Amino acid sequence: MATTKRAVTIIDVAKAAGVSVSTVSRVLNNKDDVAEATFEHVRDVIDELGYSSSLAAKGMRSRSTNVVGLIVPDVSDPFANKVMRGVNQAIVEHHYDLLIYTNGNILDDISAAREQQYVSLLNNGLTDGVIIVTPSIGSFSSVGPVVAIDPHIHHPEAPAVISTNFKGAVAATQHLIDLGHRRIGFIRGRADLQSAIRRQQGYESALQKAGIPLDPALMVNGDFTRESGVPAAHQLFSLDPRPTAIFAANDQTAFGVLDVCETLGIRVPEELSLVGFDNIAEAAYCNLTTVDQFMDKMGYIGTKMLFDMIDGIPRQEYIYKIETSLVVRGTCSAIS
Amino acid sequence: MATTKRAVTIIDVAKAAGVSVSTVSRVLNNKDDVAEATFEHVRDVIDELGYSSSLAAKGMRSRSTNVVGLIVPDVSDPFANKVMRGVNQAIVEHHYDLLIYTNGNILDDISAAREQQYVSLLNNGLTDGVIIVTPSIGSFSSVGPVVAIDPHIHHPEAPAVISTNFKGAVAATQHLIDLGHRRIGFIRGRADLQSAIRRQQGYESALQKAGIPLDPALMVNGDFTRESGVPAAHQLFSLDPRPTAIFAANDQTAFGVLDVCETLGIRVPEELSLVGFDNIAEAAYCNLTTVDQFMDKMGYIGTKMLFDMIDGIPRQEYIYKIETSLVVRGTCSAIS
DNA sequence: CTGTTAGCGCCTTCAC
DNA sequence: GTGAAGGCGCTAACAG
């Protein structure tokens, strides 16, 4: 790798080509008011010098960069990962490039100020618009458009894609109730996320509608990570009588429960029925019954919305709601 | 979302705080030559206005941004995805941020010029260094350091992380031979990638060492995608006699083979033994015997190397080789 | 068709 | 300790 001290700039190209800087700029941006010969010549020089314009400088001056930004808390997180795939697909279709920004740590509790900062960072010249995954604030001040995926707070005028967490949780719980379960444990998600709260409400609602009294002992804390599912499961299993079913606020937490079942020798679904939420890729392989909230689609739709906003196409609706859907697989059985 | 027309700039902050732009800049960069009171005051104003400095402008002027760049062909690609995780982990440990750039299409055959362009794009002010996944060229001209993960060409002086593709392929093929297989099919990877070529060489070498003659009919084309595994498998299965085993150049291709087995009713491993390469997440769930090349570790190590280079720490070795390792699972059986 | 000029927002000397 | 001026690489008017 030749770590050249200085990058070759538009000025270098202009000099080498014997034209002015603006001509080079015109060639760069495919303006059609350049003589054929000049155009070709400049192109050649650009290739020869291996020149590439700096996104930084370019974005600072002009308004359009043809790239969209995506802010995720953590690239490894399955939720964020699926959203990324959806976004990826959308940008390919629109011939945009994608810039993903992350500080890498989903538990690093990004403050609202920090989120706002990231949005500004990208939308201040680098990108034409940004998508932010699970932001804690619903509204951003930004030069370019912003679409939130599963935001904590729903601001009526803030474009967002959300899923029907409540309905999904009701469906999951109802499924367990239909199978005859009465003692159904619930492992919470991150308390600061709207989606987690709605899932708990769905759980409670389904129980109450079925006339099953709420038992606080059956509701334990978790934080959406696999690790948090472990102590939660232990806590639930130490109850007497043990719950016959568990609804975990997301798939990863459910996997934590599965880990505990393995070590404790509890058979699923014979001795314990289990439902997750999200339908991440691993869920299919592990045959986990769960609720699909189509995260990839959320990313895809969100990006489409963003493109409309970038193009100045007005939308009638700024909140796009995606219907969740129960995916019945092998981790639940009827009570004997 | 308040799509403010204009972003709040350092000038706005300066005015609001009643100080000069340079003072604000000093506060922003935590310089210690600012009076305590002024510092606090400016900080407050910054928070109040929700100001955040533009990465674009900042990077253009100063040399350090505290973010590393990662260039991947496609965010959805399992290989790239695993590398991303490794990089993600490394940047968390070093308190850096991460900027991932992608054009989203792995098959869009990125030209060398394009790769060089992406590298410049990021290293021209936005990032302190970049990691590029499976580049077709081995050497880049760039302001900042560049580390390649699994590059097509190994340039002796270009920092790169590679895995022992040849040895891994030998191990995989040998495993099949040890189980008694003689007619072993091979599905190639993308012909333009060094790793694919090395895997084929490993396959051929193992066969020859075992005294098994090479049969061109047993070697068919693929391109590392699951889709490409389908016609390849059909082609192999149409042979008479049919191969008793297949070594696919990567896991995704192997999944394509599995898809065909399902439709054709060919039982694995009873009627066909199958080995993949990469050990992507799905491989574990599908019980696929494969070769682990520790892609996450490649990303992690590569990022570590990059940090050393950013910090100006000299390395004795610029090519880091990661040993592959055969993972025996359930898709192979001894020939009866 | 092409060159000249004026900033975009920020950081870095250099004065005070 | 703080402010003023210059310039990073680029594009967008405006002239010619």
XYZ file of C-alpha atoms (C1' of nucleotides) in Angstrom:
704
model
C 0.000 0.000 0.000
C 1.417 3.316 -1.000
C 0.570 5.616 1.851
C 1.060 8.737 -0.154
C 1.489 11.739 2.056
C -1.072 13.796 0.305
C -4.133 12.862 -1.607
C -4.359 13.925 -5.196
C -6.819 16.780 -5.432
C -8.899 18.296 -8.129
C -6.206 20.925 -8.529
C -3.598 18.311 -9.345
C -5.874 16.924 -12.006
C -6.572 20.343 -13.434
C -2.879 21.118 -13.667
C -2.018 17.778 -15.204
C -4.798 18.110 -17.724
C -4.026 21.737 -18.453
C -7.554 22.892 -17.741
C -9.233 24.777 -14.960
C -10.560 23.297 -11.786
C -14.139 23.912 -12.746
C -13.777 21.979 -15.943
C -12.585 19.020 -13.977
C -15.512 19.469 -11.636
C -17.852 19.495 -14.595
C -16.391 16.282 -15.909
C -16.678 14.767 -12.467
C -20.347 15.530 -12.333
C -21.071 14.561 -15.895
C -22.283 17.961 -16.909
C -22.983 17.985 -20.593
C -21.534 21.331 -21.419
C -18.007 20.121 -21.875
C -16.370 19.481 -25.240
C -16.087 15.808 -26.048
C -12.326 15.956 -26.434
C -11.785 17.855 -23.192
C -14.072 15.475 -21.384
C -12.199 12.401 -22.519
C -8.860 13.926 -21.824
C -9.777 14.917 -18.301
C -11.248 11.471 -17.688
C -7.986 9.902 -18.737
C -5.961 12.102 -16.456
C -8.292 11.306 -13.587
C -7.837 7.589 -14.120
C -4.144 7.955 -14.551
C -3.713 9.847 -11.321
C -6.123 7.573 -9.511
C -8.011 10.607 -8.406
C -11.269 10.444 -6.538
C -13.118 13.401 -5.181
C -13.415 13.785 -1.468
C -16.893 13.109 -0.177
C -16.151 15.506 2.620
C -15.399 18.488 0.447
C -18.016 17.624 -2.089
C -20.809 17.195 0.406
C -19.862 20.424 2.063
C -20.394 22.395 -1.071
C -23.179 20.691 -2.942
C -26.381 19.389 -1.584
C -26.545 15.970 -3.156
C -24.177 13.103 -2.499
C -26.207 10.157 -3.681
C -25.617 8.283 -0.496
C -27.973 7.580 2.346
C -26.880 7.157 5.918
C -27.901 4.493 8.372
C -27.309 4.797 12.070
C -27.295 1.595 14.050
C -26.292 1.006 17.636
C -24.422 -2.167 16.834
C -23.704 -3.932 13.590
C -23.761 -7.342 15.231
C -27.208 -6.988 16.701
C -29.578 -9.284 14.782
C -32.324 -6.694 14.725
C -30.086 -4.015 13.296
C -28.559 -6.563 10.998
C -31.851 -7.492 9.405
C -32.808 -3.859 9.018
C -29.482 -3.273 7.312
C -30.293 -5.941 4.768
C -33.554 -4.272 3.900
C -31.858 -0.926 3.519
C -29.149 -2.517 1.444
C -31.704 -3.874 -0.957
C -33.457 -0.551 -1.328
C -30.283 1.382 -2.071
C -29.276 -1.085 -4.734
C -32.602 -0.594 -6.450
C -32.211 3.166 -6.334
C -28.560 3.185 -7.286
C -27.553 4.932 -4.134
C -24.586 4.148 -1.959
C -24.880 3.466 1.726
C -22.934 4.807 4.665
C -23.503 3.042 7.944
C -22.466 4.742 11.118
C -22.102 2.960 14.411
C -20.357 3.373 17.680
C -20.533 -0.369 17.945
C -22.006 -0.815 21.345
C -25.707 -1.380 21.676
C -25.583 -1.219 25.440
C -23.601 1.983 25.476
C -26.902 3.708 26.045
C -26.692 6.353 23.426
C -28.124 9.536 24.772
C -30.590 11.606 22.857
C -27.949 14.251 22.317
C -25.678 11.629 20.883
C -28.309 10.414 18.460
C -28.969 13.927 17.315
C -25.268 14.340 16.875
C -24.946 11.296 14.662
C -27.827 12.436 12.526
C -26.272 15.846 12.052
C -22.929 14.294 11.427
C -24.218 12.387 8.443
C -26.791 14.780 7.159
C -24.379 17.654 7.271
C -22.989 17.075 3.861
C -22.218 13.403 3.797
C -25.601 11.936 3.068
C -28.831 12.982 1.422
C -30.901 11.543 4.220
C -30.588 9.172 7.137
C -32.320 6.211 8.662
C -31.925 5.645 12.347
C -32.633 2.372 14.089
C -34.361 2.322 17.484
C -33.663 5.928 18.420
C -34.748 7.020 21.861
C -36.019 10.299 20.552
C -38.630 10.580 17.872
C -37.775 13.879 16.353
C -34.590 15.217 14.895
C -33.428 18.546 13.719
C -31.609 17.960 10.520
C -30.801 19.436 7.159
C -31.880 16.326 5.337
C -34.796 13.978 5.921
C -34.705 11.404 8.686
C -36.696 8.194 9.004
C -36.774 6.275 12.251
C -37.111 2.520 12.451
C -38.875 1.372 15.588
C -38.349 4.601 17.539
C -38.956 4.750 21.218
C -41.330 7.629 20.986
C -43.733 8.177 18.151
C -43.852 11.733 17.123
C -46.883 12.143 14.865
C -44.997 14.180 12.316
C -41.743 12.295 12.469
C -41.473 9.740 9.675
C -41.115 6.315 11.139
C -41.641 2.660 10.449
C -43.042 0.727 13.335
C -44.517 -2.681 13.807
C -47.575 -3.706 15.726
C -45.766 -4.821 18.826
C -48.895 -4.875 20.918
C -50.874 -7.055 18.541
C -47.945 -9.354 18.039
C -47.528 -9.856 21.760
C -51.232 -10.521 22.131
C -51.040 -13.116 19.382
C -48.067 -14.823 20.999
C -49.661 -14.925 24.413
C -53.009 -15.974 22.994
C -51.286 -18.839 21.205
C -49.975 -20.076 24.541
C -53.359 -19.644 26.186
C -55.032 -21.551 23.363
C -52.677 -24.409 24.036
C -54.017 -24.529 27.566
C -51.268 -22.707 29.418
C -52.246 -20.643 32.455
C -48.932 -19.983 34.137
C -47.135 -18.043 31.460
C -43.902 -16.277 32.322
C -42.820 -13.087 30.610
C -39.306 -11.772 30.204
C -39.211 -8.053 29.624
C -37.186 -6.161 27.049
C -35.229 -2.983 27.571
C -37.386 -0.755 29.702
C -36.412 2.324 27.735
C -37.799 1.041 24.476
C -41.327 1.583 23.348
C -41.411 -1.775 21.596
C -40.569 -3.559 24.826
C -43.293 -1.758 26.701
C -45.883 -2.506 24.070
C -44.989 -6.170 24.122
C -45.498 -6.324 27.827
C -48.837 -4.581 27.473
C -49.861 -7.108 24.860
C -48.932 -9.929 27.173
C -50.931 -8.437 30.017
C -53.880 -7.665 27.817
C -54.158 -11.171 26.437
C -53.958 -12.627 29.906
C -56.635 -10.356 31.275
C -58.947 -10.961 28.371
C -58.639 -14.690 29.080
C -59.451 -14.060 32.714
C -56.025 -15.089 33.904
C -54.878 -12.920 36.809
C -51.555 -11.109 36.399
C -48.841 -12.498 38.633
C -45.924 -10.106 39.165
C -43.686 -13.042 40.030
C -44.121 -14.325 36.488
C -42.812 -11.105 34.973
C -39.058 -10.763 35.162
C -36.520 -8.360 33.750
C -34.403 -8.741 30.659
C -32.720 -6.364 28.265
C -33.163 -8.003 24.868
C -29.806 -9.780 25.034
C -29.265 -13.510 25.087
C -27.249 -13.149 28.259
C -30.119 -11.488 30.065
C -32.331 -14.452 29.259
C -30.262 -16.717 31.459
C -30.848 -15.214 34.918
C -34.404 -14.453 33.884
C -35.041 -18.100 33.081
C -33.436 -19.236 36.322
C -35.639 -16.857 38.233
C -38.733 -18.151 36.487
C -37.742 -21.793 36.950
C -37.221 -21.301 40.662
C -40.918 -20.539 41.056
C -43.245 -23.149 42.513
C -45.142 -24.217 40.580
C -42.957 -23.536 37.613
C -44.508 -21.712 34.674
C -45.448 -24.089 31.865
C -44.737 -21.490 29.220
C -42.569 -18.438 28.693
C -43.024 -15.538 26.340
C -39.710 -13.793 25.859
C -39.684 -10.193 24.670
C -37.390 -11.124 21.796
C -35.738 -14.120 20.192
C -32.349 -13.548 21.697
C -33.781 -13.613 25.177
C -35.611 -16.800 24.204
C -32.302 -18.332 23.212
C -30.981 -17.502 26.643
C -33.933 -19.446 28.052
C -33.124 -22.316 25.744
C -29.551 -22.283 27.046
C -30.827 -22.683 30.592
C -33.205 -25.477 29.555
C -30.268 -27.305 28.110
C -28.167 -27.084 31.254
C -31.109 -27.884 33.491
C -32.341 -30.696 31.296
C -35.750 -29.152 30.778
C -37.274 -30.466 27.569
C -38.836 -28.072 25.092
C -41.673 -28.167 24.189
C -42.647 -31.133 26.418
C -41.924 -29.447 29.715
C -41.837 -25.856 28.617
C -43.446 -23.956 25.791
C -41.535 -20.968 24.535
C -42.337 -18.067 22.231
C -39.970 -15.371 21.113
C -40.358 -12.162 19.134
C -38.611 -10.824 15.999
C -38.046 -13.971 13.964
C -34.348 -13.453 13.522
C -32.500 -15.832 11.222
C -31.462 -18.190 13.999
C -35.072 -18.646 15.066
C -35.841 -20.647 11.954
C -32.931 -22.969 12.505
C -33.732 -23.507 16.144
C -37.363 -24.095 15.305
C -38.435 -21.345 17.656
C -42.045 -20.264 17.604
C -41.974 -16.493 17.376
C -43.571 -13.350 16.058
C -42.234 -12.031 12.803
C -42.018 -8.283 12.654
C -40.308 -8.216 9.277
C -37.337 -6.155 10.225
C -35.841 -6.372 6.786
C -39.050 -5.013 5.375
C -38.948 -2.217 7.936
C -35.552 -1.208 6.636
C -36.684 -1.511 3.072
C -39.856 0.517 3.507
C -38.073 3.081 5.618
C -35.526 3.626 2.897
C -38.246 3.956 0.284
C -39.890 6.601 2.430
C -36.576 8.368 2.710
C -36.110 8.382 -1.053
C -39.533 9.926 -1.480
C -38.643 12.625 0.981
C -35.319 13.257 -0.713
C -37.109 13.593 -4.017
C -39.610 15.925 -2.455
C -42.535 13.604 -3.014
C -45.128 14.297 -0.358
C -46.527 11.400 1.616
C -49.975 11.158 3.045
C -48.758 9.095 5.947
C -45.589 9.538 7.920
C -45.937 6.555 10.165
C -45.779 3.274 8.353
C -47.067 0.398 10.399
C -46.029 -3.124 9.532
C -48.270 -5.932 10.697
C -46.570 -8.572 12.794
C -47.416 -12.188 12.252
C -47.185 -15.244 14.475
C -44.835 -17.917 13.186
C -45.736 -21.255 14.694
C -42.826 -23.640 14.903
C -41.746 -26.326 17.311
C -41.207 -24.809 20.735
C -44.794 -24.902 21.932
C -47.075 -27.752 22.826
C -50.500 -28.111 24.334
C -50.646 -28.657 28.046
C -51.440 -32.251 28.958
C -38.885 15.761 12.413
C -37.893 19.328 12.083
C -36.184 19.521 8.748
C -34.510 22.757 9.492
C -33.359 24.453 6.364
C -29.908 25.054 7.571
C -27.759 23.231 10.016
C -26.502 25.114 13.014
C -22.860 25.896 12.457
C -19.962 26.788 14.621
C -20.653 30.412 13.740
C -24.132 30.243 15.199
C -22.695 28.865 18.392
C -20.027 31.533 18.517
C -22.604 34.273 18.088
C -24.964 32.823 20.659
C -22.169 32.405 23.144
C -20.689 35.813 22.427
C -17.265 34.434 21.683
C -15.224 33.878 18.564
C -15.339 30.888 16.312
C -11.907 29.751 17.330
C -12.882 29.641 20.961
C -15.764 27.379 20.136
C -13.424 25.224 18.109
C -11.113 24.972 21.059
C -13.914 23.885 23.317
C -15.007 21.345 20.737
C -11.599 19.780 20.699
C -11.061 19.977 24.423
C -8.051 22.175 24.193
C -6.909 23.143 27.637
C -6.150 26.730 27.006
C -9.670 27.970 27.545
C -10.883 29.615 30.729
C -13.038 27.343 32.825
C -16.001 29.697 32.739
C -15.831 30.257 28.995
C -15.534 26.546 28.445
C -18.636 25.722 30.432
C -20.613 28.495 28.903
C -19.796 27.446 25.360
C -20.580 23.845 26.217
C -24.007 24.881 27.420
C -24.737 26.828 24.290
C -23.655 23.895 22.175
C -26.032 21.583 23.968
C -28.796 24.112 23.844
C -28.516 24.598 20.118
C -28.079 20.885 19.531
C -24.987 21.683 17.610
C -22.689 19.026 16.278
C -19.677 19.646 14.139
C -19.782 18.393 10.622
C -17.574 15.419 10.002
C -17.198 16.628 6.465
C -15.766 20.017 7.310
C -13.820 18.746 10.258
C -12.151 15.912 8.430
C -11.248 18.236 5.628
C -9.270 20.444 7.892
C -7.826 18.245 10.584
C -6.167 14.931 10.211
C -7.821 12.832 12.893
C -11.472 11.865 13.046
C -11.443 8.890 15.396
C -13.407 6.779 13.015
C -12.290 3.879 10.904
C -13.829 2.981 7.593
C -14.891 -0.406 6.344
C -15.620 -1.112 2.717
C -17.766 -4.117 1.970
C -19.321 -5.183 -1.303
C -22.614 -6.082 0.308
C -23.852 -5.823 3.851
C -26.021 -8.907 3.486
C -23.246 -11.189 2.413
C -22.500 -13.631 5.258
C -18.779 -13.358 4.771
C -18.794 -9.584 4.913
C -21.248 -9.746 7.749
C -19.001 -11.830 9.937
C -16.037 -9.624 9.181
C -18.141 -6.628 10.176
C -18.772 -8.180 13.549
C -15.085 -8.605 14.177
C -14.402 -5.032 13.179
C -17.253 -3.858 15.337
C -15.756 -5.543 18.358
C -12.341 -4.040 17.760
C -13.616 -0.496 17.388
C -15.576 -0.768 20.625
C -12.438 -1.792 22.457
C -10.527 1.120 21.000
C -13.306 3.661 21.436
C -13.450 4.441 17.763
C -16.527 4.880 15.665
C -17.122 2.943 12.503
C -18.215 4.055 9.074
C -19.185 1.297 6.690
C -19.386 2.065 3.039
C -21.129 -0.148 0.539
C -22.667 0.066 -2.852
C -24.773 -2.863 -1.803
C -24.254 -5.206 -4.642
C -21.701 -7.941 -4.316
C -22.157 -9.039 -7.900
C -21.808 -5.547 -9.247
C -18.242 -6.472 -10.004
C -16.514 -3.541 -8.494
C -13.633 -2.528 -10.646
C -10.218 -1.830 -9.273
C -10.695 1.853 -9.989
C -13.898 1.783 -8.018
C -12.239 0.172 -5.032
C -9.500 2.727 -5.095
C -12.161 5.388 -5.259
C -13.957 4.104 -2.187
C -10.737 3.962 -0.261
C -9.891 7.550 -1.163
C -13.417 8.618 -0.448
C -13.153 7.489 3.129
C -9.524 8.153 3.819
C -9.816 11.651 2.434
C -10.818 13.244 5.646
C -13.606 11.029 6.865
C -11.679 8.215 8.448
C -8.289 7.620 9.990
C -7.838 4.375 8.140
C -9.835 1.828 6.217
C -10.380 -1.881 6.007
C -11.465 -3.326 2.723
C -13.046 -6.735 2.314
C -12.097 -8.975 -0.611
C -10.615 -6.259 -2.821
C -9.509 -7.284 -6.259
C -6.391 -5.194 -6.023
C -3.821 -5.639 -3.330
C -2.369 -2.201 -3.123
C -3.960 1.181 -2.619
C -2.784 4.704 -2.811
C -4.226 6.466 0.159
C -3.611 9.188 2.675
C -4.376 6.885 5.573
C -3.494 3.257 6.185
C -5.418 0.467 4.493
C -5.773 -3.156 5.538
C -7.217 -5.731 3.176
C -9.208 -8.729 4.315
C -8.854 -11.704 2.005
C -7.570 -9.709 -0.972
C -7.426 -11.230 -4.388
C -3.797 -10.466 -4.872
C -1.238 -10.513 -2.122
C 1.079 -7.646 -2.379
C 3.990 -8.375 -0.051
C 3.994 -4.892 1.386
C 0.271 -4.366 1.497
C -1.127 -5.108 4.943
C -3.636 -7.909 4.732
C -5.309 -10.632 6.681
C -5.666 -13.874 4.835
C -6.567 -17.395 5.749
C -4.974 -20.615 4.706
C -7.416 -21.435 1.953
C -5.178 -24.053 0.425
C -4.640 -25.971 3.631
C -8.302 -25.738 4.508
C -9.331 -27.149 1.155
C -6.825 -29.951 1.505
C -8.230 -30.777 4.927
C -11.787 -30.805 3.629
C -10.963 -33.009 0.662
C -8.776 -35.267 2.762
C -11.643 -35.712 5.180
C -13.796 -36.980 2.339
C -11.036 -39.265 1.092
C -10.524 -40.665 4.575
C -14.191 -41.564 4.614
C -13.597 -43.676 1.549
C -14.877 -41.337 -1.157
C -13.190 -41.463 -4.556
C -15.603 -39.591 -6.780
C -15.603 -36.201 -5.144
C -17.207 -33.296 -6.951
C -15.970 -29.727 -6.576
C -17.931 -26.539 -7.089
C -15.720 -23.575 -7.808
C -15.940 -20.116 -6.307
C -15.657 -16.813 -8.119
C -12.864 -17.210 -10.587
C -11.587 -13.717 -9.915
C -10.880 -14.346 -6.264
C -7.621 -15.659 -4.977
C -9.344 -17.566 -2.187
C -11.455 -19.481 -4.705
C -8.427 -20.441 -6.735
C -6.512 -21.599 -3.694
C -9.406 -23.765 -2.608
C -9.504 -25.464 -5.944
C -5.773 -26.045 -5.789
C -6.185 -27.596 -2.357
C -8.863 -29.900 -3.685
C -6.690 -30.978 -6.593
C -3.626 -31.409 -4.434
C -5.370 -33.652 -1.915
C -6.774 -35.797 -4.683
C -3.446 -36.184 -6.391
C -1.655 -37.027 -3.206
C -4.201 -39.760 -2.625
C -3.562 -41.068 -6.111
C -7.047 -40.194 -7.321
C -6.984 -38.919 -10.899
C -8.497 -35.506 -11.541
C -11.735 -35.655 -13.498
C -12.682 -32.354 -15.150
C -16.308 -33.434 -15.261
C -16.333 -33.412 -11.476
C -15.283 -29.782 -11.300
C -18.077 -27.358 -12.071
C -18.506 -23.623 -11.887
C -20.072 -21.568 -9.140
C -19.750 -18.003 -7.924
C -19.981 -18.293 -4.138
C -23.735 -17.644 -4.103
C -26.388 -20.054 -2.956
C -28.124 -19.691 -6.292
C -25.062 -20.797 -8.181
C -24.969 -23.999 -6.155
C -28.226 -25.170 -7.689
C -27.250 -25.620 -11.346
C -23.837 -26.813 -10.213
C -25.421 -29.577 -8.152
C -27.733 -30.564 -10.984
C -24.779 -30.802 -13.278
C -22.894 -32.995 -10.843
C -25.913 -35.196 -10.171
C -26.427 -35.814 -13.863
C -23.082 -37.587 -14.012
C -22.939 -41.358 -14.236
C -21.866 -42.628 -11.858
C -22.875 -39.818 -9.568
C -20.212 -38.397 -7.237
C -20.594 -39.726 -3.701
C -19.331 -36.508 -2.202
C -19.165 -32.815 -2.997
C -16.814 -30.176 -1.735
C -18.348 -26.760 -2.295
C -16.095 -23.717 -2.414
C -18.149 -22.045 0.286
C -21.066 -22.682 2.607
C -23.591 -20.762 0.587
C -22.882 -22.860 -2.451
C -23.215 -25.934 -0.251
C -26.660 -24.732 0.788
C -27.575 -24.529 -2.850
C -26.560 -28.174 -3.146
C -28.658 -28.988 -0.108
C -31.615 -27.289 -1.774
C -31.236 -29.552 -4.784
C -30.899 -32.624 -2.584
C -34.174 -31.711 -0.968
C -36.048 -31.384 -4.241
C -34.434 -34.482 -5.701
C -34.902 -36.505 -2.551
C -31.220 -37.232 -2.171
C -30.438 -37.982 1.450
C -27.491 -36.332 3.154
C -25.185 -37.795 4.361
C -26.452 -41.283 3.425
C -26.369 -40.751 -0.314
C -24.170 -37.733 -0.515
C -21.446 -36.342 1.684
C -21.040 -32.595 1.601
C -18.423 -30.185 2.865
C -18.561 -26.408 2.700
C -16.108 -23.645 3.500
C -16.367 -20.552 5.745
C -18.436 -21.791 8.651
C -21.028 -19.054 8.439
C -23.665 -18.916 11.144
C -26.211 -20.973 9.227
C -23.739 -23.808 8.833
C -23.970 -24.658 12.502
C -27.737 -24.807 12.425
C -27.810 -26.924 9.301
C -25.196 -29.222 10.744
C -22.961 -28.668 7.748
C -19.435 -30.007 7.874
C -17.224 -27.148 6.804
C -13.933 -25.358 7.172
C -13.849 -22.478 9.587
C -11.766 -19.572 8.413
C -12.688 -17.341 11.326
C -13.944 -14.392 9.379
C -14.847 -12.469 12.482
C -11.335 -12.931 13.722
C -10.050 -11.714 10.372
C -11.990 -8.510 10.833
C -10.844 -8.171 14.395
C -7.168 -8.749 13.666
C -7.322 -6.545 10.605
C -8.706 -3.690 12.655
C -6.037 -4.164 15.289
C -3.418 -3.950 12.586
C -5.033 -0.800 11.322
C -4.959 0.799 14.752
C -1.262 0.029 15.036
C -0.672 1.667 11.699
C -2.737 4.694 12.666
C -0.720 5.015 15.841
C 2.478 4.693 13.871
C 3.484 1.456 15.559
C 5.677 -0.506 13.149
C 4.834 -4.114 12.498
C 7.277 -6.832 11.651
C 4.726 -8.621 9.527
C 2.217 -7.113 7.150
C 0.466 -10.272 6.128
C -1.406 -11.941 8.925
C -2.322 -15.502 8.172
C -5.151 -17.126 10.059
C -5.192 -20.900 10.222
C -8.340 -22.543 8.959
C -9.760 -25.493 10.797
C -12.011 -28.338 9.730
C -15.338 -28.446 11.543
C -16.780 -31.915 11.381
C -20.542 -32.003 11.646
C -23.246 -34.138 10.169
C -23.176 -33.894 6.397
C -20.515 -36.507 5.755
C -20.512 -40.252 6.178
C -18.152 -43.068 5.326
C -18.767 -44.819 2.083
C -20.343 -48.222 2.557
C -17.619 25.784 -24.077
C -14.296 27.263 -20.386
C -12.027 30.078 -16.649
C -12.635 33.174 -12.469
C -14.442 34.044 -8.117
C -16.631 33.202 -3.905
C -17.622 30.673 -0.263
C -19.387 25.672 2.272
C -17.797 24.780 7.984
C -14.055 24.011 10.267
C -9.210 24.107 12.369
C -4.727 26.228 12.784
C -1.284 29.474 12.860
C -0.381 33.922 14.462
C -1.130 38.088 16.785
C -2.930 40.515 20.711
C -6.895 33.271 27.223
C -8.892 34.891 23.012
C -9.771 36.776 18.219
C -8.647 37.396 13.130
C -7.189 35.541 8.991
C -6.058 31.825 5.799
C -6.999 27.713 3.532
C -8.576 22.420 3.324
C -11.073 20.434 -1.741
C -14.868 21.261 -3.921
C -19.067 23.283 -6.607
C -21.971 27.143 -8.203
C -22.751 31.185 -10.004
C -20.950 34.498 -13.097
C -18.277 36.138 -16.888
C -16.054 35.766 -21.076
